[in-house]
Short mmCIF file of C-alpha atoms and ligand atoms in Angstrom, two decimals:
data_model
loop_
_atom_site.label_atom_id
_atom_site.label_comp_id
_atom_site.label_asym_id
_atom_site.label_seq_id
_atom_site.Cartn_x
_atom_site.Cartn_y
_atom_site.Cartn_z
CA UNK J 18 -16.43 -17.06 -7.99
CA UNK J 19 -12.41 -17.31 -7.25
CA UNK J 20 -11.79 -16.58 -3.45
CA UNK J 21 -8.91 -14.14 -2.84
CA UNK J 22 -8.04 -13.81 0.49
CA UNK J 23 -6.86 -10.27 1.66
CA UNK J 24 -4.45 -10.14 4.56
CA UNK J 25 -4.50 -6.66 5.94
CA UNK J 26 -7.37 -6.14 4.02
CA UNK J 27 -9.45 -3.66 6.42
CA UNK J 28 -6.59 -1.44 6.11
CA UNK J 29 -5.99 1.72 3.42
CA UNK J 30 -4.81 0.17 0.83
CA UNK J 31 -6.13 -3.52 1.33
CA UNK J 32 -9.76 -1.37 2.27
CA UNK J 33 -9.88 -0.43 -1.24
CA UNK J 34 -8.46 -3.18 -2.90
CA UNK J 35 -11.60 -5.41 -1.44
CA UNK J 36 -13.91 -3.21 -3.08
CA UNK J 37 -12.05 -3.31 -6.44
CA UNK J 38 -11.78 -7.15 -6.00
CA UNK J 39 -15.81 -7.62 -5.44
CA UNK J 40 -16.04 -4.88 -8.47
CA UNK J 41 -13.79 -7.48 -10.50
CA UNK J 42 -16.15 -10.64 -10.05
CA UNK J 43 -13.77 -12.40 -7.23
CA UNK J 44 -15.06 -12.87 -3.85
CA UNK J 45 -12.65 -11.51 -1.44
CA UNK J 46 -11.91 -12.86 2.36
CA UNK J 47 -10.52 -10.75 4.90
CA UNK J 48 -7.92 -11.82 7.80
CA UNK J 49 -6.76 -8.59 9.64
CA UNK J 50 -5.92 -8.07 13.36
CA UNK J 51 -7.30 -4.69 13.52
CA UNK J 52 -4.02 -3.64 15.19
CA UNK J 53 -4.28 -0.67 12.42
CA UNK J 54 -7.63 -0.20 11.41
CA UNK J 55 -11.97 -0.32 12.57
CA UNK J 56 -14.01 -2.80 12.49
CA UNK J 57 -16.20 -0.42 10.70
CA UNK J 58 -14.57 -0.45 7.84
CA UNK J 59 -16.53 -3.75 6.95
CA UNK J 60 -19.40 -1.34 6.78
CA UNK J 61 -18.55 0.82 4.50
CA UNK J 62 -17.19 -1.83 1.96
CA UNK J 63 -21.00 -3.05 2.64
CA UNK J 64 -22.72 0.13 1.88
CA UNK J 65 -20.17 0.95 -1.44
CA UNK J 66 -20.13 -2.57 -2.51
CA UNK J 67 -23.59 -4.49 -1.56
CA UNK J 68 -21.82 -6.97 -0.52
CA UNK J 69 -20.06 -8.13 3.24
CA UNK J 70 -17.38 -10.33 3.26
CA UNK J 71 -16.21 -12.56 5.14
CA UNK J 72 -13.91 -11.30 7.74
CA UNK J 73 -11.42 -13.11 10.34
CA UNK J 74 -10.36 -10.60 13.31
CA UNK J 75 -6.93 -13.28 13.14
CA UNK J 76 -3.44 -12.13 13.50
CA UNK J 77 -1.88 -13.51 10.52
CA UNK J 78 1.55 -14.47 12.86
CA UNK J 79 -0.68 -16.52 14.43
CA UNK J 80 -0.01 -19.77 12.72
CA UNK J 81 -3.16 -21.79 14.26
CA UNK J 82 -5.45 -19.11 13.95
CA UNK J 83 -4.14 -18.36 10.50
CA UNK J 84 -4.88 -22.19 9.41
CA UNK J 85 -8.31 -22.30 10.30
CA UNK J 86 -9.32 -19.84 7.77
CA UNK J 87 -7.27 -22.59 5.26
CA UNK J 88 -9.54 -24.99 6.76
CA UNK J 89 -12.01 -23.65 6.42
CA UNK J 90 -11.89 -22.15 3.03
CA UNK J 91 -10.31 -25.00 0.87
CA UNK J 92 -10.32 -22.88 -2.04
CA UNK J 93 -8.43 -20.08 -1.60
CA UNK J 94 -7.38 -18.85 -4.99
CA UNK J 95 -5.14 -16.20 -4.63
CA UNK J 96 -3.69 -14.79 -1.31
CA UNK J 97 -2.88 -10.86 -0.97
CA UNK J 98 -0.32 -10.01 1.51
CA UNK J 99 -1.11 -6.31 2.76
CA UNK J 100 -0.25 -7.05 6.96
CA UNK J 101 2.58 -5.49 8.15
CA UNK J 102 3.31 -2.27 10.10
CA UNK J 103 4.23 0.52 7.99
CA UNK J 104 5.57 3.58 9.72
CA UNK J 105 9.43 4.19 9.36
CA UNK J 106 9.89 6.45 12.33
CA UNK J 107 8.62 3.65 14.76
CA UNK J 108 10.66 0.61 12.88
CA UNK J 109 13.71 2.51 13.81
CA UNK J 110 12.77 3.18 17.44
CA UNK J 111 11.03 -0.74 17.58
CA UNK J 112 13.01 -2.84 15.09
CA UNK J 113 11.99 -6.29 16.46
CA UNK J 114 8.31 -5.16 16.15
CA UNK J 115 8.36 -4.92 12.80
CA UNK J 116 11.53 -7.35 11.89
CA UNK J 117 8.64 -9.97 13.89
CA UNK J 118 5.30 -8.94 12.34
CA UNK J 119 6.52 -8.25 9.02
CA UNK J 120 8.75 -11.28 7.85
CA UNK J 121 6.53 -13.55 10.63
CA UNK J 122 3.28 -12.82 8.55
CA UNK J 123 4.96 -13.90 5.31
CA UNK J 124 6.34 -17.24 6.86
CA UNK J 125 3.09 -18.29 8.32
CA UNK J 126 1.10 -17.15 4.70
CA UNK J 127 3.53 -19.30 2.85
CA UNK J 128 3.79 -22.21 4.80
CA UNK J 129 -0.02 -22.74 5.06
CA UNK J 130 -0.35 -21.89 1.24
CA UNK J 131 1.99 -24.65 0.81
CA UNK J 132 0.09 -27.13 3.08
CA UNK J 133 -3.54 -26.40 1.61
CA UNK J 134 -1.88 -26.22 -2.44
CA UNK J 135 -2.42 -22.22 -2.90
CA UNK J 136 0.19 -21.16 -4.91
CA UNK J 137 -0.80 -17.60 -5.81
CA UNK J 138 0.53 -14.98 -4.29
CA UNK J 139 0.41 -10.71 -4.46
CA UNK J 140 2.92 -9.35 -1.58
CA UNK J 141 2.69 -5.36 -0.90
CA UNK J 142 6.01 -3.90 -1.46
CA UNK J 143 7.59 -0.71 -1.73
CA UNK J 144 9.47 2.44 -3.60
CA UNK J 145 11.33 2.45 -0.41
CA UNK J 146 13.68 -0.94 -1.59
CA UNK J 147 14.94 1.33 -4.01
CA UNK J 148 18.94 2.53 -3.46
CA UNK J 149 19.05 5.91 -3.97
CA UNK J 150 19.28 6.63 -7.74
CA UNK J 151 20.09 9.82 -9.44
CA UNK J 152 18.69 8.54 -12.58
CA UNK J 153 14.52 8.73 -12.51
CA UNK J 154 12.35 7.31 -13.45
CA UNK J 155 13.12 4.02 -11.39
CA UNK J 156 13.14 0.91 -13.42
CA UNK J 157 12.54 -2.74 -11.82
CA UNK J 158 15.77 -3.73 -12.64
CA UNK J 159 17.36 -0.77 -11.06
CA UNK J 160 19.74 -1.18 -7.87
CA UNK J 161 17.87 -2.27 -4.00
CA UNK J 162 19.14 -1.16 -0.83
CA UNK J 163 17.25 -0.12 2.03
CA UNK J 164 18.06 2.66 4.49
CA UNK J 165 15.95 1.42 7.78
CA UNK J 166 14.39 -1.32 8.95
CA UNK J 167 10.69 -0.88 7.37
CA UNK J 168 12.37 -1.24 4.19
CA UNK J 169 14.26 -3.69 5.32
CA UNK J 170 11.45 -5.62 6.25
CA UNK J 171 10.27 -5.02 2.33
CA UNK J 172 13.76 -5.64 0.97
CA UNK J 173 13.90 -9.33 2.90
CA UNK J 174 10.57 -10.14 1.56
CA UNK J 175 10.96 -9.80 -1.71
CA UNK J 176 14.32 -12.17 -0.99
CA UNK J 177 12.62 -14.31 0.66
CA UNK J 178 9.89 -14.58 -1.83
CA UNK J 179 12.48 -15.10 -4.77
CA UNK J 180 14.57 -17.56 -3.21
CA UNK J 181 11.22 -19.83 -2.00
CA UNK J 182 10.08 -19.23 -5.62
CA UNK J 183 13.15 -20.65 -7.20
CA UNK J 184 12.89 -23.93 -4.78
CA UNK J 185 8.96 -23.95 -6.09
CA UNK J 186 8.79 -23.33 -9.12
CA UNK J 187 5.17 -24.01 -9.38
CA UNK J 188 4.63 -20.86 -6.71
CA UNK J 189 3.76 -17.84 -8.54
CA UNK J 190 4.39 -14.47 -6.81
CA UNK J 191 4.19 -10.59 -8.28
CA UNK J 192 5.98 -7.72 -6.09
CA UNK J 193 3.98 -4.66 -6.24
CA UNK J 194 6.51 -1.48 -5.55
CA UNK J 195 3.80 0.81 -4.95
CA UNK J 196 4.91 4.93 -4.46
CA UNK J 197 3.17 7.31 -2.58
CA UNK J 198 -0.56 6.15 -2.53
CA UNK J 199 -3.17 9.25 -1.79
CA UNK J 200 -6.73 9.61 -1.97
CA UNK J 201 -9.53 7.85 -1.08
CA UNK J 202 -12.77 6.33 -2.12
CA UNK J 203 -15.12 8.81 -4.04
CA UNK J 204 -17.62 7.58 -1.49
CA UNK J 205 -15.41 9.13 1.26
CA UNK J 206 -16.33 6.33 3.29
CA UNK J 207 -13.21 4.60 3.62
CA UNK J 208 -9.46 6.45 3.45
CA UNK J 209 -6.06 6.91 5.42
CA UNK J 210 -6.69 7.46 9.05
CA UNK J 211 -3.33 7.27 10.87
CA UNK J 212 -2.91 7.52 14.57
CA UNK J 213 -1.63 10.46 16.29
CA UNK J 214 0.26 13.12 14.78
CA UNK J 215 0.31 11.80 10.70
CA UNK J 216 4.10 11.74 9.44
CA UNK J 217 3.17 11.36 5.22
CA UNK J 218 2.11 14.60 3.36
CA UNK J 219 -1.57 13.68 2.25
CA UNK J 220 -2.86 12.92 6.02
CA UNK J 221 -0.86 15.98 7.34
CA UNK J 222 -2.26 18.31 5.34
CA UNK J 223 -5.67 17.16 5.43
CA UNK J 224 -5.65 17.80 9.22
CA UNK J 225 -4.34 21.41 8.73
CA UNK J 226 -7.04 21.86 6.34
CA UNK J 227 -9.53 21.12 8.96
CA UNK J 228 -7.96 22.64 11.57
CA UNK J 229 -6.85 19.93 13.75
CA UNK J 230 -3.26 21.22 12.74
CA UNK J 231 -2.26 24.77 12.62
CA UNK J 232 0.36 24.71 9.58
CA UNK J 233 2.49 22.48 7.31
CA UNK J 234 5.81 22.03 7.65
CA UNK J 235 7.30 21.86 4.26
CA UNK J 236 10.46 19.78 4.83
CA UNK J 237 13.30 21.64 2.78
CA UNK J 238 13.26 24.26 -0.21
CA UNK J 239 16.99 23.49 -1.31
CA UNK J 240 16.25 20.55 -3.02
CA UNK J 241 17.67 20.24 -6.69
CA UNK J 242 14.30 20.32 -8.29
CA UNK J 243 11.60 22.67 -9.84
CA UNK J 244 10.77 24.91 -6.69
CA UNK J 245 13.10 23.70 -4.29
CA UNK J 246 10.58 20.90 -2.61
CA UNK J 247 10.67 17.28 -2.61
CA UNK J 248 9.12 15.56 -5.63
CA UNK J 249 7.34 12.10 -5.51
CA UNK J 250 4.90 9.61 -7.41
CA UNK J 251 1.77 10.23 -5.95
CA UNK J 252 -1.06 7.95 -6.87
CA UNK J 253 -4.58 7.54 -5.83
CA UNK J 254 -5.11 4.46 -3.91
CA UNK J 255 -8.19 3.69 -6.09
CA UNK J 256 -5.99 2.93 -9.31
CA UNK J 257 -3.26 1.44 -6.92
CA UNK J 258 -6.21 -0.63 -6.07
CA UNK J 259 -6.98 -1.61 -9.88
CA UNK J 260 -3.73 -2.20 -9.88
CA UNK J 261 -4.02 -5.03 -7.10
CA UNK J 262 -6.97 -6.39 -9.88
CA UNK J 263 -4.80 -6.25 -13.09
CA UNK J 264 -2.29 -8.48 -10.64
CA UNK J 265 -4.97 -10.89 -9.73
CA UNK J 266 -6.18 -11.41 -13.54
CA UNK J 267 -2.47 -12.76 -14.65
CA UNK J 268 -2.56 -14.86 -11.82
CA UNK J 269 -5.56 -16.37 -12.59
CA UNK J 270 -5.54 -16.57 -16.50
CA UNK J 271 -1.52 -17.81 -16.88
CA UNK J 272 0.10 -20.69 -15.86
CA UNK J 273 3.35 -20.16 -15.09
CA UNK J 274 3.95 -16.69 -13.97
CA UNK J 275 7.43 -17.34 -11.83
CA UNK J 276 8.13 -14.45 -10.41
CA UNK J 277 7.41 -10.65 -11.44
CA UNK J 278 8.13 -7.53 -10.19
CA UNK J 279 6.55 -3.81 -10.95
CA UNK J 280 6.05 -0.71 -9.94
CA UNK J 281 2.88 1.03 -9.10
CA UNK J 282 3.34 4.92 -9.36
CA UNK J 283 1.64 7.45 -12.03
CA UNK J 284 5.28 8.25 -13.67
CA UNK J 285 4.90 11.57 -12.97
CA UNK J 286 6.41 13.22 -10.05
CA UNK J 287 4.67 16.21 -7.94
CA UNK J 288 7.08 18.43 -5.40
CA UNK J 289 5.29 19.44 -2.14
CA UNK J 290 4.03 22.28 -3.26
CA UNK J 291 2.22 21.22 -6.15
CA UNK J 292 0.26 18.99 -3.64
CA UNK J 293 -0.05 22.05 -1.49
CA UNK J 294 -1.40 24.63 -4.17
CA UNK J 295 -3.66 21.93 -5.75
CA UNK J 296 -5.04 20.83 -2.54
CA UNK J 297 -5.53 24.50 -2.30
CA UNK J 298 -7.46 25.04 -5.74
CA UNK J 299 -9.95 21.95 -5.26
CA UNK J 300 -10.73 22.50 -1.63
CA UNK J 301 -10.45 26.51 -0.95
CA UNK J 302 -7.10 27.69 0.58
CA UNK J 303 -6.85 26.02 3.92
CA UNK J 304 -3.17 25.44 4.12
CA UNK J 305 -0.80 27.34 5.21
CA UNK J 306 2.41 26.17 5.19
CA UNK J 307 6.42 26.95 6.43
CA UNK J 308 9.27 26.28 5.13
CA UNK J 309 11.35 23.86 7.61
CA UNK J 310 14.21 22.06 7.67
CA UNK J 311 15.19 19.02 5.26
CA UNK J 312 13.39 15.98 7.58
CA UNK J 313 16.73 13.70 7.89
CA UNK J 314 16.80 10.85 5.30
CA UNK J 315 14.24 12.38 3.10
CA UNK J 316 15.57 12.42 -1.00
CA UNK J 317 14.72 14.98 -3.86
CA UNK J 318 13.08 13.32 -6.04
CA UNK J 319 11.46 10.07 -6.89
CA UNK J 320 9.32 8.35 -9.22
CA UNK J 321 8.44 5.38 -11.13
CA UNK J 322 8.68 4.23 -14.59
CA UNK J 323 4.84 2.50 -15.04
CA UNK J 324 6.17 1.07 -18.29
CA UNK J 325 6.42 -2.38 -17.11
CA UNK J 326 3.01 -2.70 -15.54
CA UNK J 327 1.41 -0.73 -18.64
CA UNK J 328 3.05 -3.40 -20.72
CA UNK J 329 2.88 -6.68 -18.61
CA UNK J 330 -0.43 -5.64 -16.85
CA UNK J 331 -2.28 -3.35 -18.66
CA UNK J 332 -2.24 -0.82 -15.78
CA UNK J 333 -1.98 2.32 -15.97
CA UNK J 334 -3.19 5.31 -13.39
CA UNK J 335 -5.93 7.67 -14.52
CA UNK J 336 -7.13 9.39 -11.55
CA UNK J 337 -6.02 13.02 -11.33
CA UNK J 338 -3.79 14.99 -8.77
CA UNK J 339 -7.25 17.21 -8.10
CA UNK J 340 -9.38 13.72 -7.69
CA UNK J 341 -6.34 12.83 -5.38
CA UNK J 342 -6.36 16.06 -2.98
CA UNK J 343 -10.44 16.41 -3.18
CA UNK J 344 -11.29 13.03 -1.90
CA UNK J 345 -8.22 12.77 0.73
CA UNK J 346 -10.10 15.59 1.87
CA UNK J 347 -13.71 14.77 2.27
CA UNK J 348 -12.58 11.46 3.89
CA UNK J 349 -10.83 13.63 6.18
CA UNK J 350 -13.95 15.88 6.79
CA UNK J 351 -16.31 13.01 7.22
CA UNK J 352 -14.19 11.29 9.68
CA UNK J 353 -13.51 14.50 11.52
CA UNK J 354 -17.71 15.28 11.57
P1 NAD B 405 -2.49 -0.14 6.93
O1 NAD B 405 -1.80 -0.12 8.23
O2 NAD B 405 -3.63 0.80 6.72
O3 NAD B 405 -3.01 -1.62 6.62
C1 NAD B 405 -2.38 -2.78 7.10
C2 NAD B 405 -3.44 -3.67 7.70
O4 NAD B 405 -2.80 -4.87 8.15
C3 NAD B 405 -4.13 -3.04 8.91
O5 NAD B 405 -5.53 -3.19 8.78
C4 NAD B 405 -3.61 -3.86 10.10
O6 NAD B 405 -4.58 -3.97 11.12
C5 NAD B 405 -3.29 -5.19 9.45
N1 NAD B 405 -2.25 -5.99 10.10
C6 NAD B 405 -1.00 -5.62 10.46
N2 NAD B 405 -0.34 -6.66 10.99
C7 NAD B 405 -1.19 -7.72 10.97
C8 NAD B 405 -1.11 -9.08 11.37
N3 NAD B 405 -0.01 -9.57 11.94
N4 NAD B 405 -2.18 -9.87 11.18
C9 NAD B 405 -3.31 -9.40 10.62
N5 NAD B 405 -3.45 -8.13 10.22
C10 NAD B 405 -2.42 -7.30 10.39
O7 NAD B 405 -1.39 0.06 5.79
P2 NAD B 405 -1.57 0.32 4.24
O8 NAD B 405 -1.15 1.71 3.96
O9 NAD B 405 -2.89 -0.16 3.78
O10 NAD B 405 -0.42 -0.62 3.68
C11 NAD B 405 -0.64 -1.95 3.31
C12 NAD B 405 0.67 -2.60 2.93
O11 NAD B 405 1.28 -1.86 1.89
C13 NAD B 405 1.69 -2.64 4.07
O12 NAD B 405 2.39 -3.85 3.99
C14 NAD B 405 2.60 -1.48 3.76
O13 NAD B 405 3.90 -1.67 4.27
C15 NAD B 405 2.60 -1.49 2.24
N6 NAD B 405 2.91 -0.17 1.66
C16 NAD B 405 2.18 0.92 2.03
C17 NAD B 405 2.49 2.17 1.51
C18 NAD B 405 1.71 3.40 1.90
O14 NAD B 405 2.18 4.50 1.64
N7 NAD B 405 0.55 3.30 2.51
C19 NAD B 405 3.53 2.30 0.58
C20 NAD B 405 4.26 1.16 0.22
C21 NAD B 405 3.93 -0.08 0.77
C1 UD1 B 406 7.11 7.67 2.88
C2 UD1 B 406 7.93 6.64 3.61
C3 UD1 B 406 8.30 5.51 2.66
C4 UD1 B 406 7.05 4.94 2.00
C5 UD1 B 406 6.33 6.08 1.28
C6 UD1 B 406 5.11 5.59 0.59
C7 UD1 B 406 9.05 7.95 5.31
C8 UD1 B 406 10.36 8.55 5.75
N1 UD1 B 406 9.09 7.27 4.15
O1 UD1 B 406 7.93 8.27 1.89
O2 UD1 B 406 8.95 4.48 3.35
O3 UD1 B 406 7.39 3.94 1.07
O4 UD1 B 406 6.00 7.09 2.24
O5 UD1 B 406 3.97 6.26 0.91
O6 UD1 B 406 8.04 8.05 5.99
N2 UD1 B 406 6.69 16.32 3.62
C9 UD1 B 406 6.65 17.62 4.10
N3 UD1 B 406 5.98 17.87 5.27
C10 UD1 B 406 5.34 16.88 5.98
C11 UD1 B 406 5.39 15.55 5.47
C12 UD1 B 406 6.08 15.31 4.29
O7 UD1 B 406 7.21 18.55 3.51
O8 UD1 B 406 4.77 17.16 7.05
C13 UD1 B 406 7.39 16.06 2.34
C14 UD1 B 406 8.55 15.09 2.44
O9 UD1 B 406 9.75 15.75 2.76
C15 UD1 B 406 8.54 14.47 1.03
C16 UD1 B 406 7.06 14.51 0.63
O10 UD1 B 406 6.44 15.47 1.47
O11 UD1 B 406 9.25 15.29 0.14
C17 UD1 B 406 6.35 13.17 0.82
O12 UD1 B 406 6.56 12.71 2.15
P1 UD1 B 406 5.81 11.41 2.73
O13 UD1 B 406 4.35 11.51 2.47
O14 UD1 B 406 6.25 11.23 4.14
O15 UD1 B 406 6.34 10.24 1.79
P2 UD1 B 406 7.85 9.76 1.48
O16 UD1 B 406 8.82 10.49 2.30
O17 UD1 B 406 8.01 9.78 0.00
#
């Protein structure tokens, strides 16, 4: 079996990428610092999965730390590069946090890649290097720019990444640009489970539907779309997951992949209150919502053309908006219970 190693991999996304990995045939490794997620976690990939892998509480910016889990797994096939901190709010308060553990974890991954010849590599990006665009879908080709320094942090990696990959040509790296990932496991064992007050839609509204918040704030009805609310590409972190997989296979089975780039969205973009009026019709109507202000920064619309990974990868999302609002939600229950 190929080892992958997953860094960040007890978090959301990685979380459920591990489980899609073992479903896959690979046999996934684990290096996370727990600065953003449980220990427990480990279980529940146990229970779903049958199998426990092998996990390293080792901060990836740790360079010695880091190396022993080279050392002592010669093999490594593929390396996925999920650690980083991920909340915009905070990068603008605490730029240096995240200019340090973002770009810091992709130094130390490629320089001990280099040294132990692993030249595969999967690096978490985001919808957020985008400039803004009034032409939607966005392509991969379309205009970057980034607007603080979380997507900054993105913006540099994937720079960093292409210049290293032109001076190695033998390194093969694919961006993932994922959108807005919801959901969570149908197992509701594992999901999204922010700290304090959530900022993102999904986690918000799963708290007012248990009543650990009183309302939603629906940021802005004067957008220029459908009703008035913002509109994004929502996609259930299960297929962004498969996603991960259909990454992994053309690393493994070509050559001489260079360096790729593509989206991971649905295509299809949902305004707030879609999300709010499903979430409503799948779970019983337990949100109540307000209109607010705009939240500063915030866009009208965006969402991806999944062309490119449909063609390149084979990927495409099949998991509906309802599977996406009733599992968010009995993750959120379970976790609450
Ligand atoms: P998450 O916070 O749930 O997972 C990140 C994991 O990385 C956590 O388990 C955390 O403990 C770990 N980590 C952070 N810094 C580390 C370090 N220095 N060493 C070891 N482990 C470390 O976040 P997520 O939602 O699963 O996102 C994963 C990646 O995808 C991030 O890079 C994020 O920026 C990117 N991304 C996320 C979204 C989203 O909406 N969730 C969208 C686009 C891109
Ligand atoms: C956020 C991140 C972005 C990241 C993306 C991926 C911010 C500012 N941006 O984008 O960097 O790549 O997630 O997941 O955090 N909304 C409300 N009320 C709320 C919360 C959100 O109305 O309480 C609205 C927003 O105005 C937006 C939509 O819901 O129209 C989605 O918001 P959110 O989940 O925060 O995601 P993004 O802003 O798209």
């Amino acid at each position: 079996m190929k080892k992958i190693l997953l860094a960040g991999g007890m978090g959301y996304i990685g979380s459920h990428t591990v489980i899609e990995v073992i479903n896959a045939g690979y046999e996934p490794i684990i290096v996370d610092n727990l600065s953003n997620s449980k220990i427990e976690v480990l279980d529940s990939i146990e229970k779903i999965t049958g199998t426990r892998p092998l996990f390293y509480e080792v901060d990836v910016c740790n360079m010695k730390d880091l190396e022993k889990v080279f050392e002592e797994n010669r093999d490594i096939e593929v390396v996925i590069h999920f650690a980083g901190f991920k909340a915009v709010g905070e990068s603008v308060l605490e730029p240096l946090k995240y200019y340090e553990n973002n770009l810091i974890s992709t130094f130390n991954l490629l320089e001990v890649m280099q040294k132990y010849h692993c030249n595969k590599f999967i690096f978490s990006s985001s919808a957020t290097v985008y400039a803004v665009s009034k032409v939607m879908p966005l392509c991969e080709n379309f205009p970057l720019g980034a607007s603080n320094p979380y997507g900054r942090t993105k913006l540099f990696n994937e720079q960093i990444l292409e210049d290293y990959q032109k001076a190695n040509p033998s390194f093969n790296v694919i961006l993932l640009r994922y959108f807005n990932p919801i959901g969570a496991h149908e197992s509701g064992l594992i999901g999204e489970d922010p700290n304090g007050i959530p900022n993102n839609l999904m986690p918000y509204i799963c708290q007012v539907a248990t009543g650990k918040l009183d309302h939603l704030n629906v940021f802005g009805n004067d957008y220029d779309t459908k009703d008035g609310t913002g509109v994004r590409d929502y996609i259930h972190v299960v297929d962004l997951a498969i996603g991960h997989v259909k990454a992994l296979d053309k690393l493994v089975r070509e050559e001489n992949v260079g360096l790729k780039v593509y989206n991971l969205g649905t295509g299809t973009g949902y305004s707030v209150l879609d999300i709010v009026n499903t979430f409503n019709k799948v779970n019983g109507n337990l949100v109540n919502y307000q209109i607010a202000k705009r939240r500063p920064g915030d866009i009208a619309t965006c969402y991806a053309s999944s062309q490119k990974a449909y063609d390149e990868l084979g990927f495409k999302a099949t998991k509906t908006l309802e599977e996406m609002c009733k599992s968010s939600y009995e993750f959120q229950k379970r976790k609450e219970a």
